[in-house]
Short mmCIF file of C-alpha atoms in Angstrom, two decimals:
data_model
loop_
_atom_site.label_atom_id
_atom_site.label_comp_id
_atom_site.label_asym_id
_atom_site.label_seq_id
_atom_site.Cartn_x
_atom_site.Cartn_y
_atom_site.Cartn_z
CA UNK A 1 -11.06 -19.68 33.05
CA UNK A 2 -13.35 -20.25 29.75
CA UNK A 3 -14.65 -17.01 30.24
CA UNK A 4 -11.01 -15.58 30.54
CA UNK A 5 -9.56 -17.32 27.32
CA UNK A 6 -12.87 -16.21 25.75
CA UNK A 7 -12.05 -12.39 26.67
CA UNK A 8 -8.71 -12.93 25.81
CA UNK A 9 -9.98 -14.36 22.30
CA UNK A 10 -12.29 -11.84 21.60
CA UNK A 11 -9.78 -9.22 22.47
CA UNK A 12 -7.11 -10.84 20.06
CA UNK A 13 -9.78 -10.47 17.26
CA UNK A 14 -10.55 -6.83 17.18
CA UNK A 15 -6.56 -6.30 17.32
CA UNK A 16 -6.54 -8.41 14.24
CA UNK A 17 -9.54 -6.50 12.77
CA UNK A 18 -8.24 -3.16 13.74
CA UNK A 19 -4.64 -4.18 12.35
CA UNK A 20 -6.45 -5.48 8.93
CA UNK A 21 -8.64 -2.28 8.47
CA UNK A 22 -5.29 -0.25 8.56
CA UNK A 23 -3.46 -2.19 6.29
CA UNK A 24 -6.33 -1.76 3.62
CA UNK A 25 -6.82 1.83 4.65
CA UNK A 26 -3.00 2.26 3.69
CA UNK A 27 -3.52 0.11 0.80
CA UNK A 28 -6.44 2.35 -0.33
CA UNK A 29 -4.58 5.65 0.48
CA UNK A 30 -1.74 4.20 -1.83
CA UNK A 31 -4.15 3.79 -5.19
CA UNK A 32 -5.33 6.57 -4.90
CA UNK A 33 -2.23 8.02 -6.27
CA UNK A 34 -2.98 7.75 -10.09
CA UNK A 35 0.41 6.75 -10.81
CA UNK A 36 0.15 3.30 -8.37
CA UNK A 37 -3.19 2.88 -9.72
CA UNK A 38 -2.28 2.56 -13.41
CA UNK A 39 1.01 0.75 -12.61
CA UNK A 40 -1.00 -2.29 -10.80
CA UNK A 41 -3.77 -1.68 -13.12
CA UNK A 42 -0.93 -2.62 -15.82
CA UNK A 43 0.58 -5.45 -13.77
CA UNK A 44 -2.41 -6.85 -13.50
CA UNK A 45 -4.31 -6.66 -16.67
CA UNK A 46 -1.58 -7.58 -19.33
CA UNK A 47 -0.90 -10.83 -17.95
CA UNK A 48 -4.56 -11.88 -17.43
CA UNK A 49 -5.14 -10.69 -21.16
CA UNK A 50 -2.24 -12.66 -22.37
CA UNK A 51 -3.18 -15.80 -20.65
CA UNK A 52 -6.97 -15.42 -22.34
CA UNK A 53 -5.18 -14.50 -25.72
CA UNK A 54 -3.15 -17.67 -25.52
CA UNK A 55 -5.79 -20.06 -24.46
CA UNK A 56 -7.83 -18.92 -27.70
CA UNK A 57 -4.56 -19.21 -29.98
CA UNK A 58 -3.76 -23.12 -28.44
CA UNK A 59 -7.39 -23.91 -30.01
CA UNK A 60 -5.94 -22.82 -33.20
CA UNK A 61 -2.90 -24.74 -34.58
CA UNK A 62 -1.85 -22.99 -37.13
CA UNK A 63 -1.44 -19.28 -35.24
CA UNK A 64 2.40 -18.80 -34.36
CA UNK A 65 3.24 -18.19 -30.66
CA UNK A 66 5.49 -15.56 -31.83
CA UNK A 67 2.23 -13.14 -31.86
CA UNK A 68 2.77 -12.63 -28.07
CA UNK A 69 5.82 -10.45 -27.66
CA UNK A 70 4.56 -7.60 -29.60
CA UNK A 71 1.27 -8.01 -28.09
CA UNK A 72 2.06 -8.05 -24.43
CA UNK A 73 4.75 -4.95 -24.69
CA UNK A 74 1.65 -3.09 -26.78
CA UNK A 75 -0.44 -3.89 -24.33
CA UNK A 76 1.40 -2.96 -21.53
CA UNK A 77 2.22 0.46 -23.05
CA UNK A 78 -1.63 1.09 -23.41
CA UNK A 79 -2.72 0.01 -19.70
CA UNK A 80 0.64 1.80 -18.24
CA UNK A 81 -0.40 5.45 -20.19
CA UNK A 82 -3.62 5.77 -20.35
CA UNK A 83 -3.89 9.32 -21.21
CA UNK A 84 -0.50 9.04 -23.48
CA UNK A 85 0.15 9.25 -26.90
CA UNK A 86 -0.15 5.84 -27.51
CA UNK A 87 -3.09 5.43 -25.17
CA UNK A 88 -5.76 5.03 -28.43
CA UNK A 89 -7.42 1.65 -28.92
CA UNK A 90 -7.31 2.53 -32.87
CA UNK A 91 -4.03 3.45 -33.17
CA UNK A 92 -3.12 -0.03 -31.58
CA UNK A 93 -5.22 -2.08 -33.19
CA UNK A 94 -4.36 -0.70 -37.01
CA UNK A 95 -0.78 -0.08 -36.14
CA UNK A 96 -0.11 -3.96 -35.18
CA UNK A 97 -2.08 -5.27 -37.61
CA UNK A 98 -0.46 -2.74 -40.50
CA UNK A 99 2.83 -3.74 -39.07
CA UNK A 100 1.62 -7.32 -39.27
CA UNK A 101 1.02 -7.04 -42.83
CA UNK A 102 3.51 -4.91 -43.56
CA UNK A 103 6.01 -7.53 -42.92
CA UNK A 104 4.17 -10.18 -45.20
CA UNK A 105 3.97 -8.03 -47.84
CA UNK A 106 8.08 -7.56 -47.33
CA UNK A 107 8.29 -11.45 -46.99
CA UNK A 108 6.44 -11.64 -50.25
CA UNK A 109 8.36 -9.04 -52.14
CA UNK A 110 11.88 -10.66 -50.88
CA UNK A 111 10.87 -14.45 -51.94
CA UNK A 112 9.63 -13.21 -55.22
CA UNK A 113 12.07 -10.42 -56.31
CA UNK A 114 15.36 -11.03 -54.16
CA UNK A 115 15.16 -14.33 -54.08
CA UNK A 116 16.06 -14.54 -50.37
CA UNK A 117 13.17 -16.11 -48.45
CA UNK A 118 15.33 -16.53 -45.09
CA UNK A 119 13.80 -19.49 -43.26
CA UNK A 120 12.46 -20.52 -39.34
CA UNK A 121 14.72 -18.46 -37.16
CA UNK A 122 16.67 -16.71 -39.90
CA UNK A 123 15.78 -13.95 -41.56
CA UNK A 124 16.45 -12.19 -44.37
CA UNK A 125 18.41 -9.40 -43.80
CA UNK A 126 16.72 -7.44 -47.10
CA UNK A 127 13.82 -8.39 -45.55
CA UNK A 128 13.89 -7.35 -42.43
CA UNK A 129 14.77 -3.85 -43.73
CA UNK A 130 12.33 -3.93 -45.94
CA UNK A 131 9.89 -5.07 -43.26
CA UNK A 132 10.91 -2.26 -40.96
CA UNK A 133 10.35 0.17 -43.87
CA UNK A 134 6.97 -0.45 -45.18
CA UNK A 135 5.88 -0.82 -41.48
CA UNK A 136 6.87 2.46 -41.24
CA UNK A 137 5.67 3.88 -43.75
CA UNK A 138 2.29 2.55 -43.29
CA UNK A 139 1.62 3.49 -40.29
CA UNK A 140 2.90 6.91 -40.66
CA UNK A 141 0.63 7.06 -43.60
CA UNK A 142 -2.39 5.95 -41.61
CA UNK A 143 -1.56 7.72 -38.81
CA UNK A 144 -1.19 4.32 -36.64
CA UNK A 145 2.74 4.40 -35.25
CA UNK A 146 3.22 2.05 -32.81
CA UNK A 147 6.07 1.11 -31.42
CA UNK A 148 5.02 -2.63 -31.11
CA UNK A 149 4.11 -2.83 -34.62
CA UNK A 150 7.59 -2.95 -35.72
CA UNK A 151 7.91 -5.94 -33.84
CA UNK A 152 4.74 -7.37 -35.67
CA UNK A 153 6.55 -6.46 -39.00
CA UNK A 154 10.02 -8.59 -38.26
CA UNK A 155 8.16 -11.50 -36.77
CA UNK A 156 6.38 -12.52 -40.03
CA UNK A 157 9.70 -13.36 -41.73
CA UNK A 158 10.65 -15.96 -38.78
CA UNK A 159 7.08 -17.84 -38.25
CA UNK A 160 6.42 -21.25 -40.00
CA UNK A 161 2.87 -20.84 -40.44
CA UNK A 162 0.48 -18.56 -43.09
CA UNK A 163 1.49 -15.16 -43.08
CA UNK A 164 -2.18 -14.43 -43.84
CA UNK A 165 -3.11 -16.40 -40.98
CA UNK A 166 -0.75 -14.77 -38.67
CA UNK A 167 -2.12 -10.92 -39.59
CA UNK A 168 -5.63 -12.13 -38.97
CA UNK A 169 -4.49 -13.15 -35.30
CA UNK A 170 -3.04 -9.96 -35.32
CA UNK A 171 -5.83 -8.14 -35.80
CA UNK A 172 -8.23 -10.34 -33.80
CA UNK A 173 -6.22 -10.58 -30.71
CA UNK A 174 -5.06 -6.66 -30.69
CA UNK A 175 -9.01 -5.86 -31.17
CA UNK A 176 -9.54 -8.24 -27.78
CA UNK A 177 -7.04 -6.61 -26.09
CA UNK A 178 -8.63 -3.12 -27.06
CA UNK A 179 -11.86 -3.57 -26.41
CA UNK A 180 -10.53 -4.71 -22.39
CA UNK A 181 -8.64 -1.36 -22.70
CA UNK A 182 -11.85 0.97 -23.56
CA UNK A 183 -14.17 -1.23 -21.02
CA UNK A 184 -11.37 -0.88 -18.31
CA UNK A 185 -10.87 2.79 -18.92
CA UNK A 186 -14.43 4.04 -19.40
CA UNK A 187 -15.89 1.84 -16.55
CA UNK A 188 -13.37 2.14 -14.07
CA UNK A 189 -9.71 4.73 -14.62
CA UNK A 190 -12.08 7.71 -15.54
CA UNK A 191 -14.75 6.96 -12.78
CA UNK A 192 -12.10 6.30 -10.21
CA UNK A 193 -12.98 8.66 -7.86
CA UNK A 194 -16.65 6.89 -7.68
CA UNK A 195 -14.75 3.64 -6.44
CA UNK A 196 -11.50 4.78 -4.52
CA UNK A 197 -11.85 8.69 -3.29
CA UNK A 198 -13.27 7.87 -0.26
CA UNK A 199 -13.81 12.15 -0.49
CA UNK A 200 -17.17 11.32 -2.78
CA UNK A 201 -18.85 9.01 -0.55
CA UNK A 202 -17.91 10.37 2.66
CA UNK A 203 -17.55 14.14 4.76
CA UNK A 204 -21.22 14.82 4.57
CA UNK A 205 -21.93 14.61 8.20
CA UNK A 206 -20.22 17.91 9.40
CA UNK A 207 -19.41 18.49 13.34
CA UNK A 208 -18.68 22.04 14.05
CA UNK A 209 -17.88 23.37 17.17
CA UNK A 210 -19.19 26.58 18.53
CA UNK A 211 -15.88 28.27 20.05
CA UNK A 212 -13.72 31.02 18.98
CA UNK A 213 -14.12 34.69 17.48
CA UNK A 214 -15.42 33.56 13.77
CA UNK A 215 -18.53 30.93 14.45
CA UNK A 216 -20.29 32.64 11.97
CA UNK A 217 -18.04 32.17 9.16
CA UNK A 218 -16.80 28.41 10.28
CA UNK A 219 -20.58 27.47 10.92
CA UNK A 220 -21.12 28.49 7.42
CA UNK A 221 -18.12 26.70 5.92
CA UNK A 222 -19.31 23.01 7.47
CA UNK A 223 -22.83 24.00 6.35
CA UNK A 224 -21.64 24.41 2.76
CA UNK A 225 -19.39 21.39 2.57
CA UNK A 226 -22.22 19.26 4.05
CA UNK A 227 -24.70 20.84 1.40
CA UNK A 228 -23.06 19.40 -1.29
CA UNK A 229 -24.49 15.58 -0.68
CA UNK A 230 -27.78 14.96 -0.69
CA UNK A 231 -27.01 13.15 2.76
CA UNK A 232 -25.17 16.00 4.14
CA UNK A 233 -26.20 17.60 7.29
CA UNK A 234 -24.67 19.66 10.07
CA UNK A 235 -24.04 19.12 14.00
CA UNK A 236 -23.54 21.93 16.03
CA UNK A 237 -21.48 21.71 19.15
CA UNK A 238 -21.88 23.70 22.35
CA UNK A 239 -18.82 23.06 24.39
CA UNK A 240 -20.16 24.28 28.26
CA UNK A 241 -17.35 24.08 30.85
CA UNK A 242 -18.84 24.13 34.61
CA UNK A 243 -19.60 27.60 35.15
CA UNK A 244 -22.06 27.65 31.88
CA UNK A 245 -25.66 27.34 31.69
CA UNK A 246 -26.42 24.90 29.28
CA UNK A 247 -29.68 26.05 28.38
CA UNK A 248 -28.27 29.41 27.34
CA UNK A 249 -25.87 27.50 24.96
CA UNK A 250 -28.51 25.74 23.43
CA UNK A 251 -30.53 28.80 22.47
CA UNK A 252 -27.72 30.23 21.26
CA UNK A 253 -27.14 26.77 19.50
CA UNK A 254 -30.65 26.52 18.22
CA UNK A 255 -30.65 30.25 16.92
CA UNK A 256 -27.42 29.40 14.52
CA UNK A 257 -28.83 26.07 13.54
CA UNK A 258 -32.19 27.67 11.99
CA UNK A 259 -29.42 30.57 9.94
CA UNK A 260 -28.00 27.17 8.75
CA UNK A 261 -31.23 25.61 7.48
CA UNK A 262 -32.72 28.59 6.25
CA UNK A 263 -29.47 29.93 4.26
CA UNK A 264 -27.66 27.39 3.01
CA UNK A 265 -31.21 24.46 2.91
CA UNK A 266 -29.21 21.52 4.90
CA UNK A 267 -30.27 19.91 7.92
CA UNK A 268 -28.94 21.07 11.20
CA UNK A 269 -29.00 19.23 14.63
CA UNK A 270 -27.07 20.93 18.01
CA UNK A 271 -25.48 19.53 20.72
CA UNK A 272 -23.86 20.49 23.95
CA UNK A 273 -21.73 18.62 26.51
CA UNK A 274 -20.04 19.73 29.27
CA UNK A 275 -16.11 18.63 29.82
CA UNK A 276 -13.09 20.20 31.18
CA UNK A 277 -11.10 18.70 28.08
CA UNK A 278 -12.87 20.40 24.63
CA UNK A 279 -11.11 18.61 21.73
CA UNK A 280 -11.64 15.16 23.58
CA UNK A 281 -15.07 15.76 23.97
CA UNK A 282 -15.20 17.28 20.25
CA UNK A 283 -13.80 13.67 18.57
CA UNK A 284 -16.25 11.88 21.12
CA UNK A 285 -19.02 14.10 19.96
CA UNK A 286 -18.42 14.04 16.55
CA UNK A 287 -18.91 9.63 16.89
CA UNK A 288 -21.74 9.88 18.90
CA UNK A 289 -23.32 12.12 16.01
CA UNK A 290 -22.46 9.66 13.35
CA UNK A 291 -20.36 12.68 11.69
CA UNK A 292 -17.08 11.98 9.61
CA UNK A 293 -15.92 15.85 9.36
CA UNK A 294 -14.83 18.22 11.76
CA UNK A 295 -14.68 21.89 11.05
CA UNK A 296 -13.23 24.17 13.67
CA UNK A 297 -11.88 27.32 14.24
CA UNK A 298 -7.75 27.74 13.56
CA UNK A 299 -6.47 28.56 16.87
CA UNK A 300 -3.21 29.72 18.16
CA UNK A 301 -1.14 30.28 21.75
CA UNK A 302 1.80 32.49 21.97
CA UNK A 303 2.28 31.97 18.19
CA UNK A 304 1.98 28.35 17.97
CA UNK A 305 -0.92 25.74 16.82
CA UNK A 306 -3.49 25.40 20.21
CA UNK A 307 -3.26 22.37 22.20
CA UNK A 308 -7.00 22.20 21.06
CA UNK A 309 -6.39 22.40 17.10
CA UNK A 310 -3.46 19.83 17.99
CA UNK A 311 -5.57 17.03 19.83
CA UNK A 312 -7.91 17.35 16.69
CA UNK A 313 -5.48 16.92 14.26
CA UNK A 314 -3.83 13.88 16.12
CA UNK A 315 -7.49 11.91 16.15
CA UNK A 316 -9.28 9.66 14.21
CA UNK A 317 -11.68 12.20 12.16
CA UNK A 318 -11.04 14.26 9.45
CA UNK A 319 -10.75 17.73 10.23
CA UNK A 320 -10.73 21.52 8.20
CA UNK A 321 -8.84 23.89 10.83
CA UNK A 322 -10.70 27.39 9.40
CA UNK A 323 -9.08 30.63 9.87
CA UNK A 324 -11.83 32.95 8.29
CA UNK A 325 -12.75 36.63 8.50
CA UNK A 326 -16.25 36.60 10.65
CA UNK A 327 -17.93 38.21 7.72
CA UNK A 328 -16.93 35.68 5.13
CA UNK A 329 -20.10 33.71 4.12
CA UNK A 330 -19.22 32.13 0.35
CA UNK A 331 -16.07 31.17 -1.27
CA UNK A 332 -16.18 31.53 -5.06
CA UNK A 333 -12.51 31.62 -5.55
CA UNK A 334 -10.60 28.62 -3.78
CA UNK A 335 -6.80 27.85 -4.31
CA UNK A 336 -5.62 24.18 -3.85
CA UNK A 337 -2.13 23.78 -3.50
CA UNK A 338 -0.78 20.25 -3.63
CA UNK A 339 2.33 18.00 -3.78
CA UNK A 340 1.03 14.67 -5.24
CA UNK A 341 -2.24 13.19 -6.66
CA UNK A 342 -2.80 11.52 -3.41
CA UNK A 343 -5.60 10.91 -1.12
CA UNK A 344 -4.82 14.68 0.23
CA UNK A 345 -5.07 16.32 -3.04
CA UNK A 346 -8.45 14.90 -3.94
CA UNK A 347 -9.86 15.25 -0.64
CA UNK A 348 -8.71 19.06 -0.84
CA UNK A 349 -9.82 19.20 -4.78
CA UNK A 350 -13.36 18.05 -3.52
CA UNK A 351 -13.69 20.43 -1.01
CA UNK A 352 -12.84 23.05 -2.92
CA UNK A 353 -15.35 22.26 -5.68
CA UNK A 354 -18.06 22.08 -3.17
CA UNK A 355 -17.68 25.26 -1.65
CA UNK A 356 -17.10 27.06 -4.82
CA UNK A 357 -20.34 25.59 -6.48
CA UNK A 358 -20.77 25.30 -10.50
CA UNK A 359 -20.07 28.97 -10.83
CA UNK A 360 -17.09 28.96 -8.56
CA UNK A 361 -13.62 28.58 -9.64
CA UNK A 362 -11.23 26.45 -8.37
CA UNK A 363 -7.33 27.16 -9.03
CA UNK A 364 -4.79 24.19 -8.20
CA UNK A 365 -1.46 24.52 -8.34
CA UNK A 366 1.83 22.68 -7.50
CA UNK A 367 5.42 24.22 -7.04
CA UNK A 368 8.43 22.91 -8.39
CA UNK A 369 12.23 24.16 -7.93
CA UNK A 370 13.49 23.27 -11.35
CA UNK A 371 11.96 23.97 -14.79
CA UNK A 372 13.10 19.92 -15.33
CA UNK A 373 10.30 18.98 -13.62
CA UNK A 374 7.57 21.02 -15.15
CA UNK A 375 6.05 18.22 -16.96
CA UNK A 376 5.71 15.80 -14.59
CA UNK A 377 4.25 18.03 -12.19
CA UNK A 378 1.55 19.09 -14.91
CA UNK A 379 0.72 15.60 -15.10
CA UNK A 380 0.40 15.69 -11.29
CA UNK A 381 -2.15 17.99 -11.79
CA UNK A 382 -4.26 16.76 -14.62
CA UNK A 383 -4.48 13.38 -13.04
CA UNK A 384 -6.01 15.04 -9.99
CA UNK A 385 -8.64 17.28 -11.78
CA UNK A 386 -9.31 15.05 -14.20
CA UNK A 387 -11.25 12.95 -12.22
CA UNK A 388 -13.93 15.72 -11.16
CA UNK A 389 -16.62 17.44 -13.16
CA UNK A 390 -16.36 21.21 -14.08
CA UNK A 391 -13.47 23.38 -15.32
CA UNK A 392 -10.20 24.35 -13.38
CA UNK A 393 -7.53 26.60 -13.56
CA UNK A 394 -4.12 24.64 -13.15
CA UNK A 395 -0.34 26.16 -12.23
CA UNK A 396 2.95 24.97 -12.21
CA UNK A 397 5.08 27.34 -9.74
CA UNK A 398 8.72 28.06 -9.88
CA UNK A 399 8.80 28.76 -6.57
CA UNK A 400 8.87 27.47 -3.11
CA UNK A 401 4.87 27.28 -1.93
CA UNK A 402 4.86 29.81 0.87
CA UNK A 403 6.12 32.65 -1.32
CA UNK A 404 3.61 31.51 -3.85
CA UNK A 405 0.92 31.01 -1.30
CA UNK A 406 2.31 34.56 0.72
CA UNK A 407 2.04 36.61 -2.75
CA UNK A 408 -1.58 34.66 -4.39
CA UNK A 409 -3.40 33.63 -1.45
CA UNK A 410 -5.02 36.95 -1.23
CA UNK A 411 -6.27 37.05 -4.44
CA UNK A 412 -8.71 33.68 -3.72
CA UNK A 413 -11.31 33.96 -0.93
CA UNK A 414 -9.72 30.69 0.21
CA UNK A 415 -6.99 28.74 0.36
CA UNK A 416 -7.24 24.72 1.38
CA UNK A 417 -3.78 23.63 2.33
CA UNK A 418 -2.63 20.38 3.92
CA UNK A 419 -1.99 19.84 7.50
CA UNK A 420 0.83 17.53 6.91
CA UNK A 421 -0.32 14.99 9.44
CA UNK A 422 0.78 11.93 7.08
CA UNK A 423 4.70 12.77 7.12
CA UNK A 424 6.69 11.70 10.13
CA UNK A 425 7.59 13.46 12.81
CA UNK A 426 11.28 13.81 11.44
CA UNK A 427 10.25 15.36 8.22
CA UNK A 428 8.23 17.37 9.96
CA UNK A 429 11.28 18.60 12.07
CA UNK A 430 13.12 18.89 9.11
CA UNK A 431 10.56 20.72 6.84
CA UNK A 432 7.44 22.03 9.11
CA UNK A 433 4.11 21.92 7.36
CA UNK A 434 3.11 24.56 5.12
CA UNK A 435 0.35 26.11 7.24
CA UNK A 436 3.18 26.98 10.12
CA UNK A 437 5.24 29.05 7.74
CA UNK A 438 2.25 31.16 6.32
CA UNK A 439 1.00 32.76 9.83
CA UNK A 440 1.56 36.28 8.38
CA UNK A 441 -0.26 35.85 4.91
CA UNK A 442 -3.31 37.53 5.56
CA UNK A 443 -5.67 35.44 3.62
CA UNK A 444 -8.64 33.02 4.53
CA UNK A 445 -6.76 29.30 5.05
CA UNK A 446 -8.20 25.80 5.68
CA UNK A 447 -5.68 23.50 7.06
CA UNK A 448 -7.38 20.21 6.01
CA UNK A 449 -6.21 17.13 8.19
CA UNK A 450 -6.84 13.46 7.13
CA UNK A 451 -7.21 10.88 9.39
#
């Protein structure tokens, strides 16, 4: 009885761990969308910074709590759009400080010249107009236009503390926020690929099942993907049925492995399995050989995706199904169509960079159906490519994606598209994956599935 309970407990723990890993992976994928990452950062960072500034201001009784509204709104502007017009620490600090100083000057003028000082929670109408005018004039002349500067300028008219102390507190507090923003943007946001995008840390152990008519090109593709990482390796997998002699298969694999080692310069091993279910055997071999990516030939049966590739796409491994001319060995020009700035886009661009190398060219494109979506599409492309080294060509195309690929893919050495396995069955039924709609395109294509 005790053994049975212990077994059930272990089984429950394993299930909970699997659920936990799935949830963590889901959150991780969600954060790979730059828009989500920025929103989370803004929601977390701004309250923490305001709490820090509040704690510091509480230690100085002369500082006014009226500092916090413009500081909070300006901080959110910084973190919520780190590449935008107002994402400048200099503009932030100088703008808020100039606004507070302009309000102080307006207060002095209204008190002395207009004899209308206002009071606590009752501002002078003329002073308010003058504060806004001076803030706009000063920030414009300093090239430090900042929306929150106007709030700082107006709030000076309401405080009962020293206006000079208010200006100093605005300068000090905004400098503290700006420093935190600079550290966050430089150390985390601009290096988010290193922390969040698993493609930069994995997919360097590549399993290549030796089957189909374009084995040479498929092997070369897998080898070049692996060679981009120092820890990369290739495993050539032979799938032998009951009638094959495993020794003959192994000899062929060793010959191919030696070619990989000499031409690409990446370690290459061989493995042979005998099985009646090639796809299941391929997935099992990838796990046993500690591989994180399978590069397999793209296969069709009677105009549809073969059961072999379909089973790989349903598995728990990343897969690239490559439809390549067998003479292809190098891919200098790579086209990457994307739909959003998420995990799939980052992985495809990373693969494209590995294949093209430092001398190649990677073109990242997205399709729109309305010109009003062009600006957001350009921002999506920028979010993706800015996390990678090197130069890119980006395109926003007002056309259907299959028409764009049919027209432009033949101009490139390779086009990397997604398998859309992250979409629901209903979504795939209504709008079939792109790779299923470009069967007639005469171009080299790699279909990327993420587990």
